[in-house]
Amino acid sequence: MKRTDFDAVAERVRNWGRWGPEDQRGTLNHIGPEVLKAASETVLSGKLFSLGLNFDSNGPQLGARRFNPKLYPIDLFTPLNPERPAFVYADDVIHMPLQAATQWDALSHVHYDGLLYNGCKACDVLSPRGAAKLGVEHMANPGIMSRGVLLDIARLKGVDALPTEHAITPDDLDAACAAQGVQPKAGDILLVRTGHIRRFTIEGDRAAFNGHQPGLHHACAEWVHDRSLAAVCADNLAVEIMGAGRRDSEVPLPFHMLCLRDMGLPLGEMFNLEALAADCAQDGRYAFLLAASPLAFTNAVGSPVNPLVLK
Ligand code: UVW
């Protein structure tokens, strides 16, 4: 993507100042009481789905940059009271990148030209102490809940998983809406299924999961902005396409930059949409209640999450 083309889109989708100069929640501000009441009305069957991967040493990471969680049980078989040794407890320590598996990117996760969302200067915000502004704790309070809408692009194309070089376009999103009979509305959280997560969960191929992968073309940023969506999540590593030549582009990770930095829109990655998608295909209902609050790690640029869907 050419930098000049990128700048024109960035200007069009930029939400800086829209919710005040001190805003830390970006497009999550689209989720108000009316949106939440409408979201609760989508609950009809009482079926519950977790969209989270497990956090363990067999996770999706290759270890080169990010590694899989390491669990250290401590206080194993420790009596609560030495005089009552039959009553014992255990605690755990975990060592892991917050980006190890299913996770949210906070608004401080990426920036360009020295500025973060809402024009915050990166040099004032980011330090070895973390993100003084736009940290993930602001997404955790009051949390993230809304109507979720699944657009199953793999199913639309008649495949289990999209080919690795497939860039999902706004036309694909429109076609999925038409095929599935659902229209994303203001405040909704969009879940995009590529099927790519199966390369890890079903085929057990970590290298393929971390390699070239299908995902959203950056043109989808305007589609998302025009519908006032609150967040976008997908079942791949980065929500957006990570194809050949991505490192040579004038703008690396353009969808990340447009969403997180310009729109203030959080991205959810490695959401396992397989079981949910099968149920949606069966009952024809692609909208539901989604609860996906990150943990309130103060000053962190992301957080693990166990997203829950109630239909
Ligand atoms: C980067 O790799 C920078 O981001 P993400 O994990 O959000 O794709």
PDB file of C-alpha atoms and ligand atoms in Angstrom:
ATOM      1  CA  MET A   1       0.000   0.000   0.000  1.00  0.00           C
ATOM      2  CA  LYS A   2       1.303   3.463  -0.899  1.00  0.00           C
ATOM      3  CA  ARG A   3       1.737   5.855   2.000  1.00  0.00           C
ATOM      4  CA  THR A   4      -0.297   8.579   0.261  1.00  0.00           C
ATOM      5  CA  ASP A   5      -3.291   6.234  -0.233  1.00  0.00           C
ATOM      6  CA  PHE A   6      -3.008   5.103   3.370  1.00  0.00           C
ATOM      7  CA  ASP A   7      -2.962   8.701   4.653  1.00  0.00           C
ATOM      8  CA  ALA A   8      -6.175   9.524   2.765  1.00  0.00           C
ATOM      9  CA  VAL A   9      -8.013   6.567   4.361  1.00  0.00           C
ATOM     10  CA  ALA A  10      -6.532   7.310   7.786  1.00  0.00           C
ATOM     11  CA  GLU A  11      -7.847  10.865   7.665  1.00  0.00           C
ATOM     12  CA  ARG A  12     -11.319   9.647   6.743  1.00  0.00           C
ATOM     13  CA  VAL A  13     -11.628   7.082   9.562  1.00  0.00           C
ATOM     14  CA  ARG A  14      -9.834   9.030  12.320  1.00  0.00           C
ATOM     15  CA  ASN A  15     -11.948   9.400  15.476  1.00  0.00           C
ATOM     16  CA  TRP A  16      -9.583  11.625  17.461  1.00  0.00           C
ATOM     17  CA  GLY A  17     -11.447  14.038  19.725  1.00  0.00           C
ATOM     18  CA  ARG A  18     -14.818  12.385  18.998  1.00  0.00           C
ATOM     19  CA  TRP A  19     -15.226  11.256  22.623  1.00  0.00           C
ATOM     20  CA  GLY A  20     -13.138  14.033  24.208  1.00  0.00           C
ATOM     21  CA  PRO A  21      -9.402  14.741  24.491  1.00  0.00           C
ATOM     22  CA  GLU A  22      -8.902  12.371  27.443  1.00  0.00           C
ATOM     23  CA  ASP A  23     -10.775   9.400  25.950  1.00  0.00           C
ATOM     24  CA  GLN A  24      -9.111   6.007  26.486  1.00  0.00           C
ATOM     25  CA  ARG A  25     -11.802   3.628  25.107  1.00  0.00           C
ATOM     26  CA  GLY A  26     -12.203   4.683  21.476  1.00  0.00           C
ATOM     27  CA  THR A  27     -14.956   2.897  19.581  1.00  0.00           C
ATOM     28  CA  LEU A  28     -16.018   0.959  22.691  1.00  0.00           C
ATOM     29  CA  ASN A  29     -17.885   4.230  23.362  1.00  0.00           C
ATOM     30  CA  HIS A  30     -20.363   3.072  20.698  1.00  0.00           C
ATOM     31  CA  ILE A  31     -21.607   0.492  23.222  1.00  0.00           C
ATOM     32  CA  GLY A  32     -24.250   2.167  25.368  1.00  0.00           C
ATOM     33  CA  PRO A  33     -27.253   0.932  27.360  1.00  0.00           C
ATOM     34  CA  GLU A  34     -29.504   0.705  24.279  1.00  0.00           C
ATOM     35  CA  VAL A  35     -26.967  -1.428  22.400  1.00  0.00           C
ATOM     36  CA  LEU A  36     -26.586  -3.710  25.433  1.00  0.00           C
ATOM     37  CA  LYS A  37     -30.342  -4.088  25.915  1.00  0.00           C
ATOM     38  CA  ALA A  38     -30.726  -5.000  22.234  1.00  0.00           C
ATOM     39  CA  ALA A  39     -27.780  -7.428  22.543  1.00  0.00           C
ATOM     40  CA  SER A  40     -29.473  -9.204  25.448  1.00  0.00           C
ATOM     41  CA  GLU A  41     -32.567  -9.729  23.258  1.00  0.00           C
ATOM     42  CA  THR A  42     -30.542 -11.983  20.927  1.00  0.00           C
ATOM     43  CA  VAL A  43     -30.362 -14.629  23.675  1.00  0.00           C
ATOM     44  CA  LEU A  44     -32.954 -17.250  22.712  1.00  0.00           C
ATOM     45  CA  SER A  45     -31.561 -20.764  23.151  1.00  0.00           C
ATOM     46  CA  GLY A  46     -29.296 -20.432  26.219  1.00  0.00           C
ATOM     47  CA  LYS A  47     -26.401 -22.075  24.351  1.00  0.00           C
ATOM     48  CA  LEU A  48     -22.986 -20.960  25.636  1.00  0.00           C
ATOM     49  CA  PHE A  49     -19.714 -20.968  23.668  1.00  0.00           C
ATOM     50  CA  SER A  50     -16.135 -20.131  24.675  1.00  0.00           C
ATOM     51  CA  LEU A  51     -14.037 -18.653  21.869  1.00  0.00           C
ATOM     52  CA  GLY A  52     -10.759 -18.901  23.809  1.00  0.00           C
ATOM     53  CA  LEU A  53      -7.745 -21.116  23.167  1.00  0.00           C
ATOM     54  CA  ASN A  54      -6.111 -22.785  26.166  1.00  0.00           C
ATOM     55  CA  PHE A  55      -3.102 -21.016  27.691  1.00  0.00           C
ATOM     56  CA  ASP A  56      -0.440 -23.707  27.985  1.00  0.00           C
ATOM     57  CA  SER A  57       2.924 -24.886  26.723  1.00  0.00           C
ATOM     58  CA  ASN A  58       1.250 -26.424  23.632  1.00  0.00           C
ATOM     59  CA  GLY A  59      -0.087 -23.042  22.509  1.00  0.00           C
ATOM     60  CA  PRO A  60       0.165 -21.486  19.040  1.00  0.00           C
ATOM     61  CA  GLN A  61       3.478 -19.648  19.508  1.00  0.00           C
ATOM     62  CA  LEU A  62       6.704 -20.748  17.823  1.00  0.00           C
ATOM     63  CA  GLY A  63       8.863 -19.161  20.511  1.00  0.00           C
ATOM     64  CA  ALA A  64      10.946 -16.955  18.235  1.00  0.00           C
ATOM     65  CA  ARG A  65       9.333 -13.700  19.341  1.00  0.00           C
ATOM     66  CA  ARG A  66       6.447 -14.680  21.583  1.00  0.00           C
ATOM     67  CA  PHE A  67       6.490 -17.922  23.556  1.00  0.00           C
ATOM     68  CA  ASN A  68       3.855 -20.244  24.972  1.00  0.00           C
ATOM     69  CA  PRO A  69       2.822 -19.913  28.625  1.00  0.00           C
ATOM     70  CA  LYS A  70       4.895 -21.640  31.290  1.00  0.00           C
ATOM     71  CA  LEU A  71       3.046 -22.648  34.449  1.00  0.00           C
ATOM     72  CA  TYR A  72       4.869 -22.960  37.764  1.00  0.00           C
ATOM     73  CA  PRO A  73       2.674 -24.444  40.500  1.00  0.00           C
ATOM     74  CA  ILE A  74       3.811 -23.142  43.900  1.00  0.00           C
ATOM     75  CA  ASP A  75       2.772 -23.930  47.448  1.00  0.00           C
ATOM     76  CA  LEU A  76       1.808 -27.459  46.363  1.00  0.00           C
ATOM     77  CA  PHE A  77       0.465 -29.451  49.306  1.00  0.00           C
ATOM     78  CA  THR A  78       0.863 -26.472  51.648  1.00  0.00           C
ATOM     79  CA  PRO A  79      -1.219 -26.841  54.838  1.00  0.00           C
ATOM     80  CA  LEU A  80      -3.448 -23.878  55.613  1.00  0.00           C
ATOM     81  CA  ASN A  81      -2.569 -24.453  59.259  1.00  0.00           C
ATOM     82  CA  PRO A  82       0.384 -26.661  60.245  1.00  0.00           C
ATOM     83  CA  GLU A  83      -1.744 -28.024  63.068  1.00  0.00           C
ATOM     84  CA  ARG A  84      -4.430 -29.179  60.597  1.00  0.00           C
ATOM     85  CA  PRO A  85      -2.316 -30.835  57.860  1.00  0.00           C
ATOM     86  CA  ALA A  86      -5.336 -32.455  56.206  1.00  0.00           C
ATOM     87  CA  PHE A  87      -6.436 -29.039  54.833  1.00  0.00           C
ATOM     88  CA  VAL A  88      -4.088 -27.884  52.059  1.00  0.00           C
ATOM     89  CA  TYR A  89      -3.901 -25.411  49.175  1.00  0.00           C
ATOM     90  CA  ALA A  90      -1.937 -24.731  45.963  1.00  0.00           C
ATOM     91  CA  ASP A  91      -1.148 -21.523  44.041  1.00  0.00           C
ATOM     92  CA  ASP A  92       0.287 -20.940  40.553  1.00  0.00           C
ATOM     93  CA  VAL A  93       2.722 -18.556  38.891  1.00  0.00           C
ATOM     94  CA  ILE A  94       2.493 -18.123  35.119  1.00  0.00           C
ATOM     95  CA  HIS A  95       5.154 -16.696  32.803  1.00  0.00           C
ATOM     96  CA  MET A  96       3.741 -15.674  29.439  1.00  0.00           C
ATOM     97  CA  PRO A  97       3.452 -12.888  26.899  1.00  0.00           C
ATOM     98  CA  LEU A  98       0.015 -11.292  27.189  1.00  0.00           C
ATOM     99  CA  GLN A  99      -0.214 -11.921  23.432  1.00  0.00           C
ATOM    100  CA  ALA A 100       0.400 -15.708  23.734  1.00  0.00           C
ATOM    101  CA  ALA A 101      -3.048 -16.925  22.608  1.00  0.00           C
ATOM    102  CA  THR A 102      -6.605 -15.510  22.366  1.00  0.00           C
ATOM    103  CA  GLN A 103      -6.116 -11.823  23.152  1.00  0.00           C
ATOM    104  CA  TRP A 104      -7.093  -8.189  22.769  1.00  0.00           C
ATOM    105  CA  ASP A 105      -4.819  -5.515  21.313  1.00  0.00           C
ATOM    106  CA  ALA A 106      -5.223  -2.335  23.364  1.00  0.00           C
ATOM    107  CA  LEU A 107      -5.111   1.069  21.666  1.00  0.00           C
ATOM    108  CA  SER A 108      -1.476   1.521  22.772  1.00  0.00           C
ATOM    109  CA  HIS A 109      -0.346  -1.612  20.870  1.00  0.00           C
ATOM    110  CA  VAL A 110       0.723   0.143  17.622  1.00  0.00           C
ATOM    111  CA  HIS A 111       1.385   3.674  16.407  1.00  0.00           C
ATOM    112  CA  TYR A 112       3.033   5.567  13.545  1.00  0.00           C
ATOM    113  CA  ASP A 113       4.597   8.999  13.050  1.00  0.00           C
ATOM    114  CA  GLY A 114       5.113   9.192  16.829  1.00  0.00           C
ATOM    115  CA  LEU A 115       1.406   9.450  17.638  1.00  0.00           C
ATOM    116  CA  LEU A 116      -1.071   7.037  19.212  1.00  0.00           C
ATOM    117  CA  TYR A 117      -4.897   7.173  19.201  1.00  0.00           C
ATOM    118  CA  ASN A 118      -6.343  10.596  20.047  1.00  0.00           C
ATOM    119  CA  GLY A 119      -3.037  12.268  19.156  1.00  0.00           C
ATOM    120  CA  CYS A 120      -1.233  11.034  22.281  1.00  0.00           C
ATOM    121  CA  LYS A 121       2.509  11.396  21.847  1.00  0.00           C
ATOM    122  CA  ALA A 122       4.126   7.963  21.925  1.00  0.00           C
ATOM    123  CA  CYS A 123       7.251   9.335  23.641  1.00  0.00           C
ATOM    124  CA  ASP A 124       5.090  10.620  26.537  1.00  0.00           C
ATOM    125  CA  VAL A 125       2.973   7.466  26.819  1.00  0.00           C
ATOM    126  CA  LEU A 126       5.226   4.454  26.196  1.00  0.00           C
ATOM    127  CA  SER A 127       8.114   3.652  28.539  1.00  0.00           C
ATOM    128  CA  PRO A 128       9.621   0.605  30.282  1.00  0.00           C
ATOM    129  CA  ARG A 129       6.859   1.104  32.862  1.00  0.00           C
ATOM    130  CA  GLY A 130       4.264   0.356  30.181  1.00  0.00           C
ATOM    131  CA  ALA A 131       1.607   2.495  28.513  1.00  0.00           C
ATOM    132  CA  ALA A 132       0.776   5.471  30.739  1.00  0.00           C
ATOM    133  CA  LYS A 133      -2.339   6.048  28.575  1.00  0.00           C
ATOM    134  CA  LEU A 134      -4.508   3.785  26.399  1.00  0.00           C
ATOM    135  CA  GLY A 135      -3.571   0.692  28.410  1.00  0.00           C
ATOM    136  CA  VAL A 136      -5.760  -2.384  28.368  1.00  0.00           C
ATOM    137  CA  GLU A 137      -7.131  -1.622  31.843  1.00  0.00           C
ATOM    138  CA  HIS A 138      -9.328   1.053  30.234  1.00  0.00           C
ATOM    139  CA  MET A 139     -10.939  -1.652  28.114  1.00  0.00           C
ATOM    140  CA  ALA A 140     -11.552  -3.783  31.210  1.00  0.00           C
ATOM    141  CA  ASN A 141     -13.624  -1.213  33.037  1.00  0.00           C
ATOM    142  CA  PRO A 142     -16.565  -1.392  32.404  1.00  0.00           C
ATOM    143  CA  GLY A 143     -15.468  -4.376  30.328  1.00  0.00           C
ATOM    144  CA  ILE A 144     -16.469  -5.449  26.851  1.00  0.00           C
ATOM    145  CA  MET A 145     -19.924  -6.791  26.152  1.00  0.00           C
ATOM    146  CA  SER A 146     -22.144  -6.176  23.148  1.00  0.00           C
ATOM    147  CA  ARG A 147     -24.020  -7.801  20.315  1.00  0.00           C
ATOM    148  CA  GLY A 148     -21.554  -9.971  18.433  1.00  0.00           C
ATOM    149  CA  VAL A 149     -22.024 -10.644  14.724  1.00  0.00           C
ATOM    150  CA  LEU A 150     -20.226 -13.512  13.014  1.00  0.00           C
ATOM    151  CA  LEU A 151     -19.366 -13.179   9.331  1.00  0.00           C
ATOM    152  CA  ASP A 152     -18.240 -16.636   8.214  1.00  0.00           C
ATOM    153  CA  ILE A 153     -16.168 -15.909   5.127  1.00  0.00           C
ATOM    154  CA  ALA A 154     -14.739 -19.433   4.923  1.00  0.00           C
ATOM    155  CA  ARG A 155     -18.275 -20.846   4.749  1.00  0.00           C
ATOM    156  CA  LEU A 156     -19.271 -18.187   2.201  1.00  0.00           C
ATOM    157  CA  LYS A 157     -16.440 -19.414  -0.039  1.00  0.00           C
ATOM    158  CA  GLY A 158     -17.302 -23.082   0.580  1.00  0.00           C
ATOM    159  CA  VAL A 159     -14.018 -24.014   2.308  1.00  0.00           C
ATOM    160  CA  ASP A 160     -12.931 -25.074   5.817  1.00  0.00           C
ATOM    161  CA  ALA A 161     -10.183 -22.444   5.735  1.00  0.00           C
ATOM    162  CA  LEU A 162      -9.517 -19.627   3.263  1.00  0.00           C
ATOM    163  CA  PRO A 163      -6.351 -19.947   1.149  1.00  0.00           C
ATOM    164  CA  THR A 164      -3.426 -18.242   2.872  1.00  0.00           C
ATOM    165  CA  GLU A 165      -3.253 -15.395   0.342  1.00  0.00           C
ATOM    166  CA  HIS A 166      -6.985 -14.541   0.517  1.00  0.00           C
ATOM    167  CA  ALA A 167      -7.518 -10.876   1.422  1.00  0.00           C
ATOM    168  CA  ILE A 168     -11.079 -10.407   2.702  1.00  0.00           C
ATOM    169  CA  THR A 169     -12.616  -7.404   0.953  1.00  0.00           C
ATOM    170  CA  PRO A 170     -15.616  -5.198   1.778  1.00  0.00           C
ATOM    171  CA  ASP A 171     -17.464  -7.079  -0.995  1.00  0.00           C
ATOM    172  CA  ASP A 172     -16.797 -10.364   0.856  1.00  0.00           C
ATOM    173  CA  LEU A 173     -18.207  -8.820   4.049  1.00  0.00           C
ATOM    174  CA  ASP A 174     -21.311  -7.582   2.200  1.00  0.00           C
ATOM    175  CA  ALA A 175     -21.798 -10.981   0.555  1.00  0.00           C
ATOM    176  CA  ALA A 176     -21.546 -12.741   3.935  1.00  0.00           C
ATOM    177  CA  CYS A 177     -24.123 -10.333   5.416  1.00  0.00           C
ATOM    178  CA  ALA A 178     -26.501 -11.106   2.546  1.00  0.00           C
ATOM    179  CA  ALA A 179     -25.904 -14.882   2.691  1.00  0.00           C
ATOM    180  CA  GLN A 180     -26.306 -15.039   6.458  1.00  0.00           C
ATOM    181  CA  GLY A 181     -29.184 -12.561   6.739  1.00  0.00           C
ATOM    182  CA  VAL A 182     -27.463 -10.298   9.252  1.00  0.00           C
ATOM    183  CA  GLN A 183     -26.504  -6.612   9.207  1.00  0.00           C
ATOM    184  CA  PRO A 184     -23.877  -5.279  11.646  1.00  0.00           C
ATOM    185  CA  LYS A 185     -25.109  -2.186  13.511  1.00  0.00           C
ATOM    186  CA  ALA A 186     -23.525   0.601  15.574  1.00  0.00           C
ATOM    187  CA  GLY A 187     -21.875  -0.800  18.709  1.00  0.00           C
ATOM    188  CA  ASP A 188     -21.652  -4.376  17.403  1.00  0.00           C
ATOM    189  CA  ILE A 189     -18.486  -6.437  17.707  1.00  0.00           C
ATOM    190  CA  LEU A 190     -17.628  -8.090  14.404  1.00  0.00           C
ATOM    191  CA  LEU A 191     -16.230 -11.645  14.439  1.00  0.00           C
ATOM    192  CA  VAL A 192     -14.670 -12.690  11.124  1.00  0.00           C
ATOM    193  CA  ARG A 193     -14.101 -16.375  10.463  1.00  0.00           C
ATOM    194  CA  THR A 194     -11.290 -17.265   8.043  1.00  0.00           C
ATOM    195  CA  GLY A 195     -10.935 -20.870   9.259  1.00  0.00           C
ATOM    196  CA  HIS A 196      -7.174 -20.268   9.612  1.00  0.00           C
ATOM    197  CA  ILE A 197      -7.157 -21.310  13.285  1.00  0.00           C
ATOM    198  CA  ARG A 198      -7.823 -24.921  12.149  1.00  0.00           C
ATOM    199  CA  ARG A 199      -4.228 -25.032  10.841  1.00  0.00           C
ATOM    200  CA  PHE A 200      -3.278 -24.993  14.542  1.00  0.00           C
ATOM    201  CA  THR A 201      -6.250 -26.558  16.359  1.00  0.00           C
ATOM    202  CA  ILE A 202      -7.044 -29.386  13.896  1.00  0.00           C
ATOM    203  CA  GLU A 203      -3.863 -29.869  11.847  1.00  0.00           C
ATOM    204  CA  GLY A 204      -1.458 -29.023  14.705  1.00  0.00           C
ATOM    205  CA  ASP A 205       0.749 -27.073  12.282  1.00  0.00           C
ATOM    206  CA  ARG A 206       2.150 -24.161  14.295  1.00  0.00           C
ATOM    207  CA  ALA A 207       4.455 -23.060  11.490  1.00  0.00           C
ATOM    208  CA  ALA A 208       1.524 -22.809   9.068  1.00  0.00           C
ATOM    209  CA  PHE A 209      -0.553 -20.973  11.661  1.00  0.00           C
ATOM    210  CA  ASN A 210       2.250 -18.436  12.117  1.00  0.00           C
ATOM    211  CA  GLY A 211       3.002 -18.146   8.399  1.00  0.00           C
ATOM    212  CA  HIS A 212       1.156 -16.404   5.578  1.00  0.00           C
ATOM    213  CA  GLN A 213      -2.500 -16.194   6.450  1.00  0.00           C
ATOM    214  CA  PRO A 214      -5.847 -14.946   5.193  1.00  0.00           C
ATOM    215  CA  GLY A 215      -7.390 -11.923   6.835  1.00  0.00           C
ATOM    216  CA  LEU A 216      -8.999  -8.554   6.322  1.00  0.00           C
ATOM    217  CA  HIS A 217      -7.789  -6.268   3.560  1.00  0.00           C
ATOM    218  CA  HIS A 218      -7.132  -2.761   4.875  1.00  0.00           C
ATOM    219  CA  ALA A 219     -10.051  -1.481   2.756  1.00  0.00           C
ATOM    220  CA  CYS A 220     -12.306  -3.103   5.376  1.00  0.00           C
ATOM    221  CA  ALA A 221     -11.321  -0.359   7.839  1.00  0.00           C
ATOM    222  CA  GLU A 222     -13.682   2.060   6.076  1.00  0.00           C
ATOM    223  CA  TRP A 223     -16.458  -0.566   6.043  1.00  0.00           C
ATOM    224  CA  VAL A 224     -16.044  -0.978   9.815  1.00  0.00           C
ATOM    225  CA  HIS A 225     -15.901   2.780  10.386  1.00  0.00           C
ATOM    226  CA  ASP A 226     -19.007   3.468   8.279  1.00  0.00           C
ATOM    227  CA  ARG A 227     -21.007   1.034  10.465  1.00  0.00           C
ATOM    228  CA  SER A 228     -19.688   2.456  13.791  1.00  0.00           C
ATOM    229  CA  LEU A 229     -18.626  -0.989  14.955  1.00  0.00           C
ATOM    230  CA  ALA A 230     -17.079  -1.238  18.426  1.00  0.00           C
ATOM    231  CA  ALA A 231     -14.357  -3.847  17.789  1.00  0.00           C
ATOM    232  CA  VAL A 232     -13.227  -6.442  15.244  1.00  0.00           C
ATOM    233  CA  CYS A 233     -12.002  -9.957  16.081  1.00  0.00           C
ATOM    234  CA  ALA A 234     -10.871 -12.875  13.965  1.00  0.00           C
ATOM    235  CA  ASP A 235      -9.580 -16.425  14.161  1.00  0.00           C
ATOM    236  CA  ASN A 236      -6.122 -15.692  12.740  1.00  0.00           C
ATOM    237  CA  LEU A 237      -3.024 -14.149  14.318  1.00  0.00           C
ATOM    238  CA  ALA A 238      -3.466 -10.548  13.299  1.00  0.00           C
ATOM    239  CA  VAL A 239      -7.073 -10.026  12.076  1.00  0.00           C
ATOM    240  CA  GLU A 240      -5.639  -8.603   8.839  1.00  0.00           C
ATOM    241  CA  ILE A 241      -4.057 -10.528   5.966  1.00  0.00           C
ATOM    242  CA  MET A 242      -0.421 -11.450   6.502  1.00  0.00           C
ATOM    243  CA  GLY A 243       0.581 -12.421   3.001  1.00  0.00           C
ATOM    244  CA  ALA A 244       3.702 -12.431   0.860  1.00  0.00           C
ATOM    245  CA  GLY A 245       5.408  -9.044   0.618  1.00  0.00           C
ATOM    246  CA  ARG A 246       3.939  -7.660   3.820  1.00  0.00           C
ATOM    247  CA  ARG A 247       7.352  -6.651   5.093  1.00  0.00           C
ATOM    248  CA  ASP A 248       8.094  -4.690   1.882  1.00  0.00           C
ATOM    249  CA  SER A 249       4.921  -2.619   2.111  1.00  0.00           C
ATOM    250  CA  GLU A 250       5.296   1.145   2.665  1.00  0.00           C
ATOM    251  CA  VAL A 251       2.777   0.696   5.502  1.00  0.00           C
ATOM    252  CA  PRO A 252       3.252  -2.447   7.603  1.00  0.00           C
ATOM    253  CA  LEU A 253       0.086  -3.781   9.285  1.00  0.00           C
ATOM    254  CA  PRO A 254      -2.155  -1.107   7.704  1.00  0.00           C
ATOM    255  CA  PHE A 255      -5.420  -2.460   9.191  1.00  0.00           C
ATOM    256  CA  HIS A 256      -3.876  -2.392  12.688  1.00  0.00           C
ATOM    257  CA  MET A 257      -2.701   1.185  12.177  1.00  0.00           C
ATOM    258  CA  LEU A 258      -6.063   2.393  10.856  1.00  0.00           C
ATOM    259  CA  CYS A 259      -8.091   0.602  13.548  1.00  0.00           C
ATOM    260  CA  LEU A 260      -6.039   0.971  16.720  1.00  0.00           C
ATOM    261  CA  ARG A 261      -4.289   4.289  16.059  1.00  0.00           C
ATOM    262  CA  ASP A 262      -6.728   6.228  13.874  1.00  0.00           C
ATOM    263  CA  MET A 263     -10.163   4.844  14.773  1.00  0.00           C
ATOM    264  CA  GLY A 264      -9.398   3.804  18.361  1.00  0.00           C
ATOM    265  CA  LEU A 265     -10.925   0.389  17.595  1.00  0.00           C
ATOM    266  CA  PRO A 266      -9.640  -2.649  19.576  1.00  0.00           C
ATOM    267  CA  LEU A 267      -8.692  -5.841  17.729  1.00  0.00           C
ATOM    268  CA  GLY A 268      -9.283  -9.360  19.063  1.00  0.00           C
ATOM    269  CA  GLU A 269      -6.983 -12.085  17.770  1.00  0.00           C
ATOM    270  CA  MET A 270      -6.936 -15.900  17.766  1.00  0.00           C
ATOM    271  CA  PHE A 271     -10.654 -16.153  18.619  1.00  0.00           C
ATOM    272  CA  ASN A 272     -11.621 -19.789  18.046  1.00  0.00           C
ATOM    273  CA  LEU A 273     -14.845 -19.464  16.062  1.00  0.00           C
ATOM    274  CA  GLU A 274     -15.239 -23.087  14.931  1.00  0.00           C
ATOM    275  CA  ALA A 275     -17.940 -24.376  17.303  1.00  0.00           C
ATOM    276  CA  LEU A 276     -19.857 -21.099  17.207  1.00  0.00           C
ATOM    277  CA  ALA A 277     -19.781 -21.033  13.388  1.00  0.00           C
ATOM    278  CA  ALA A 278     -21.126 -24.588  13.189  1.00  0.00           C
ATOM    279  CA  ASP A 279     -24.011 -23.642  15.475  1.00  0.00           C
ATOM    280  CA  CYS A 280     -24.773 -20.449  13.530  1.00  0.00           C
ATOM    281  CA  ALA A 281     -24.849 -22.433  10.269  1.00  0.00           C
ATOM    282  CA  GLN A 282     -27.251 -24.877  11.885  1.00  0.00           C
ATOM    283  CA  ASP A 283     -29.752 -22.407  13.388  1.00  0.00           C
ATOM    284  CA  GLY A 284     -29.206 -19.577  10.887  1.00  0.00           C
ATOM    285  CA  ARG A 285     -28.656 -17.000  13.673  1.00  0.00           C
ATOM    286  CA  TYR A 286     -25.413 -15.033  13.307  1.00  0.00           C
ATOM    287  CA  ALA A 287     -26.011 -12.403  16.035  1.00  0.00           C
ATOM    288  CA  PHE A 288     -25.669 -13.101  19.761  1.00  0.00           C
ATOM    289  CA  LEU A 289     -24.559 -11.723  23.113  1.00  0.00           C
ATOM    290  CA  LEU A 290     -20.765 -11.513  23.377  1.00  0.00           C
ATOM    291  CA  ALA A 291     -18.873 -10.931  26.641  1.00  0.00           C
ATOM    292  CA  ALA A 292     -15.128 -10.573  26.173  1.00  0.00           C
ATOM    293  CA  SER A 293     -13.582  -8.447  28.866  1.00  0.00           C
ATOM    294  CA  PRO A 294      -9.794  -8.330  28.998  1.00  0.00           C
ATOM    295  CA  LEU A 295      -8.019  -8.605  32.358  1.00  0.00           C
ATOM    296  CA  ALA A 296      -7.216  -5.217  33.865  1.00  0.00           C
ATOM    297  CA  PHE A 297      -3.412  -5.349  33.549  1.00  0.00           C
ATOM    298  CA  THR A 298      -2.505  -1.763  34.346  1.00  0.00           C
ATOM    299  CA  ASN A 299      -0.436  -0.048  31.598  1.00  0.00           C
ATOM    300  CA  ALA A 300      -0.358  -3.212  29.422  1.00  0.00           C
ATOM    301  CA  VAL A 301      -0.809  -3.029  25.638  1.00  0.00           C
ATOM    302  CA  GLY A 302      -2.908  -6.187  25.482  1.00  0.00           C
ATOM    303  CA  SER A 303      -4.541  -8.942  27.479  1.00  0.00           C
ATOM    304  CA  PRO A 304      -5.558 -12.572  27.230  1.00  0.00           C
ATOM    305  CA  VAL A 305      -9.300 -13.118  27.070  1.00  0.00           C
ATOM    306  CA  ASN A 306     -11.764 -15.994  27.224  1.00  0.00           C
ATOM    307  CA  PRO A 307     -14.591 -14.584  25.039  1.00  0.00           C
ATOM    308  CA  LEU A 308     -18.043 -15.988  25.788  1.00  0.00           C
ATOM    309  CA  VAL A 309     -21.014 -16.097  23.440  1.00  0.00           C
ATOM    310  CA  LEU A 310     -24.554 -16.687  24.673  1.00  0.00           C
ATOM    311  CA  LYS A 311     -27.156 -17.424  21.992  1.00  0.00           C
TER     312      LYS A 311
HETATM  313  C1  UVW B   1       1.991  -7.430  16.019  1.00  0.00           C
HETATM  314  O1  UVW B   1       2.507  -8.474  15.655  1.00  0.00           O
HETATM  315  C2  UVW B   1       2.742  -6.161  16.081  1.00  0.00           C
HETATM  316  O2  UVW B   1       0.736  -7.356  16.404  1.00  0.00           O
HETATM  317  P1  UVW B   1      -0.447  -8.429  16.556  1.00  0.00           P
HETATM  318  O3  UVW B   1      -0.025  -9.521  17.477  1.00  0.00           O
HETATM  319  O4  UVW B   1      -1.520  -7.600  17.124  1.00  0.00           O
HETATM  320  O5  UVW B   1      -0.765  -8.959  15.210  1.00  0.00           O
END
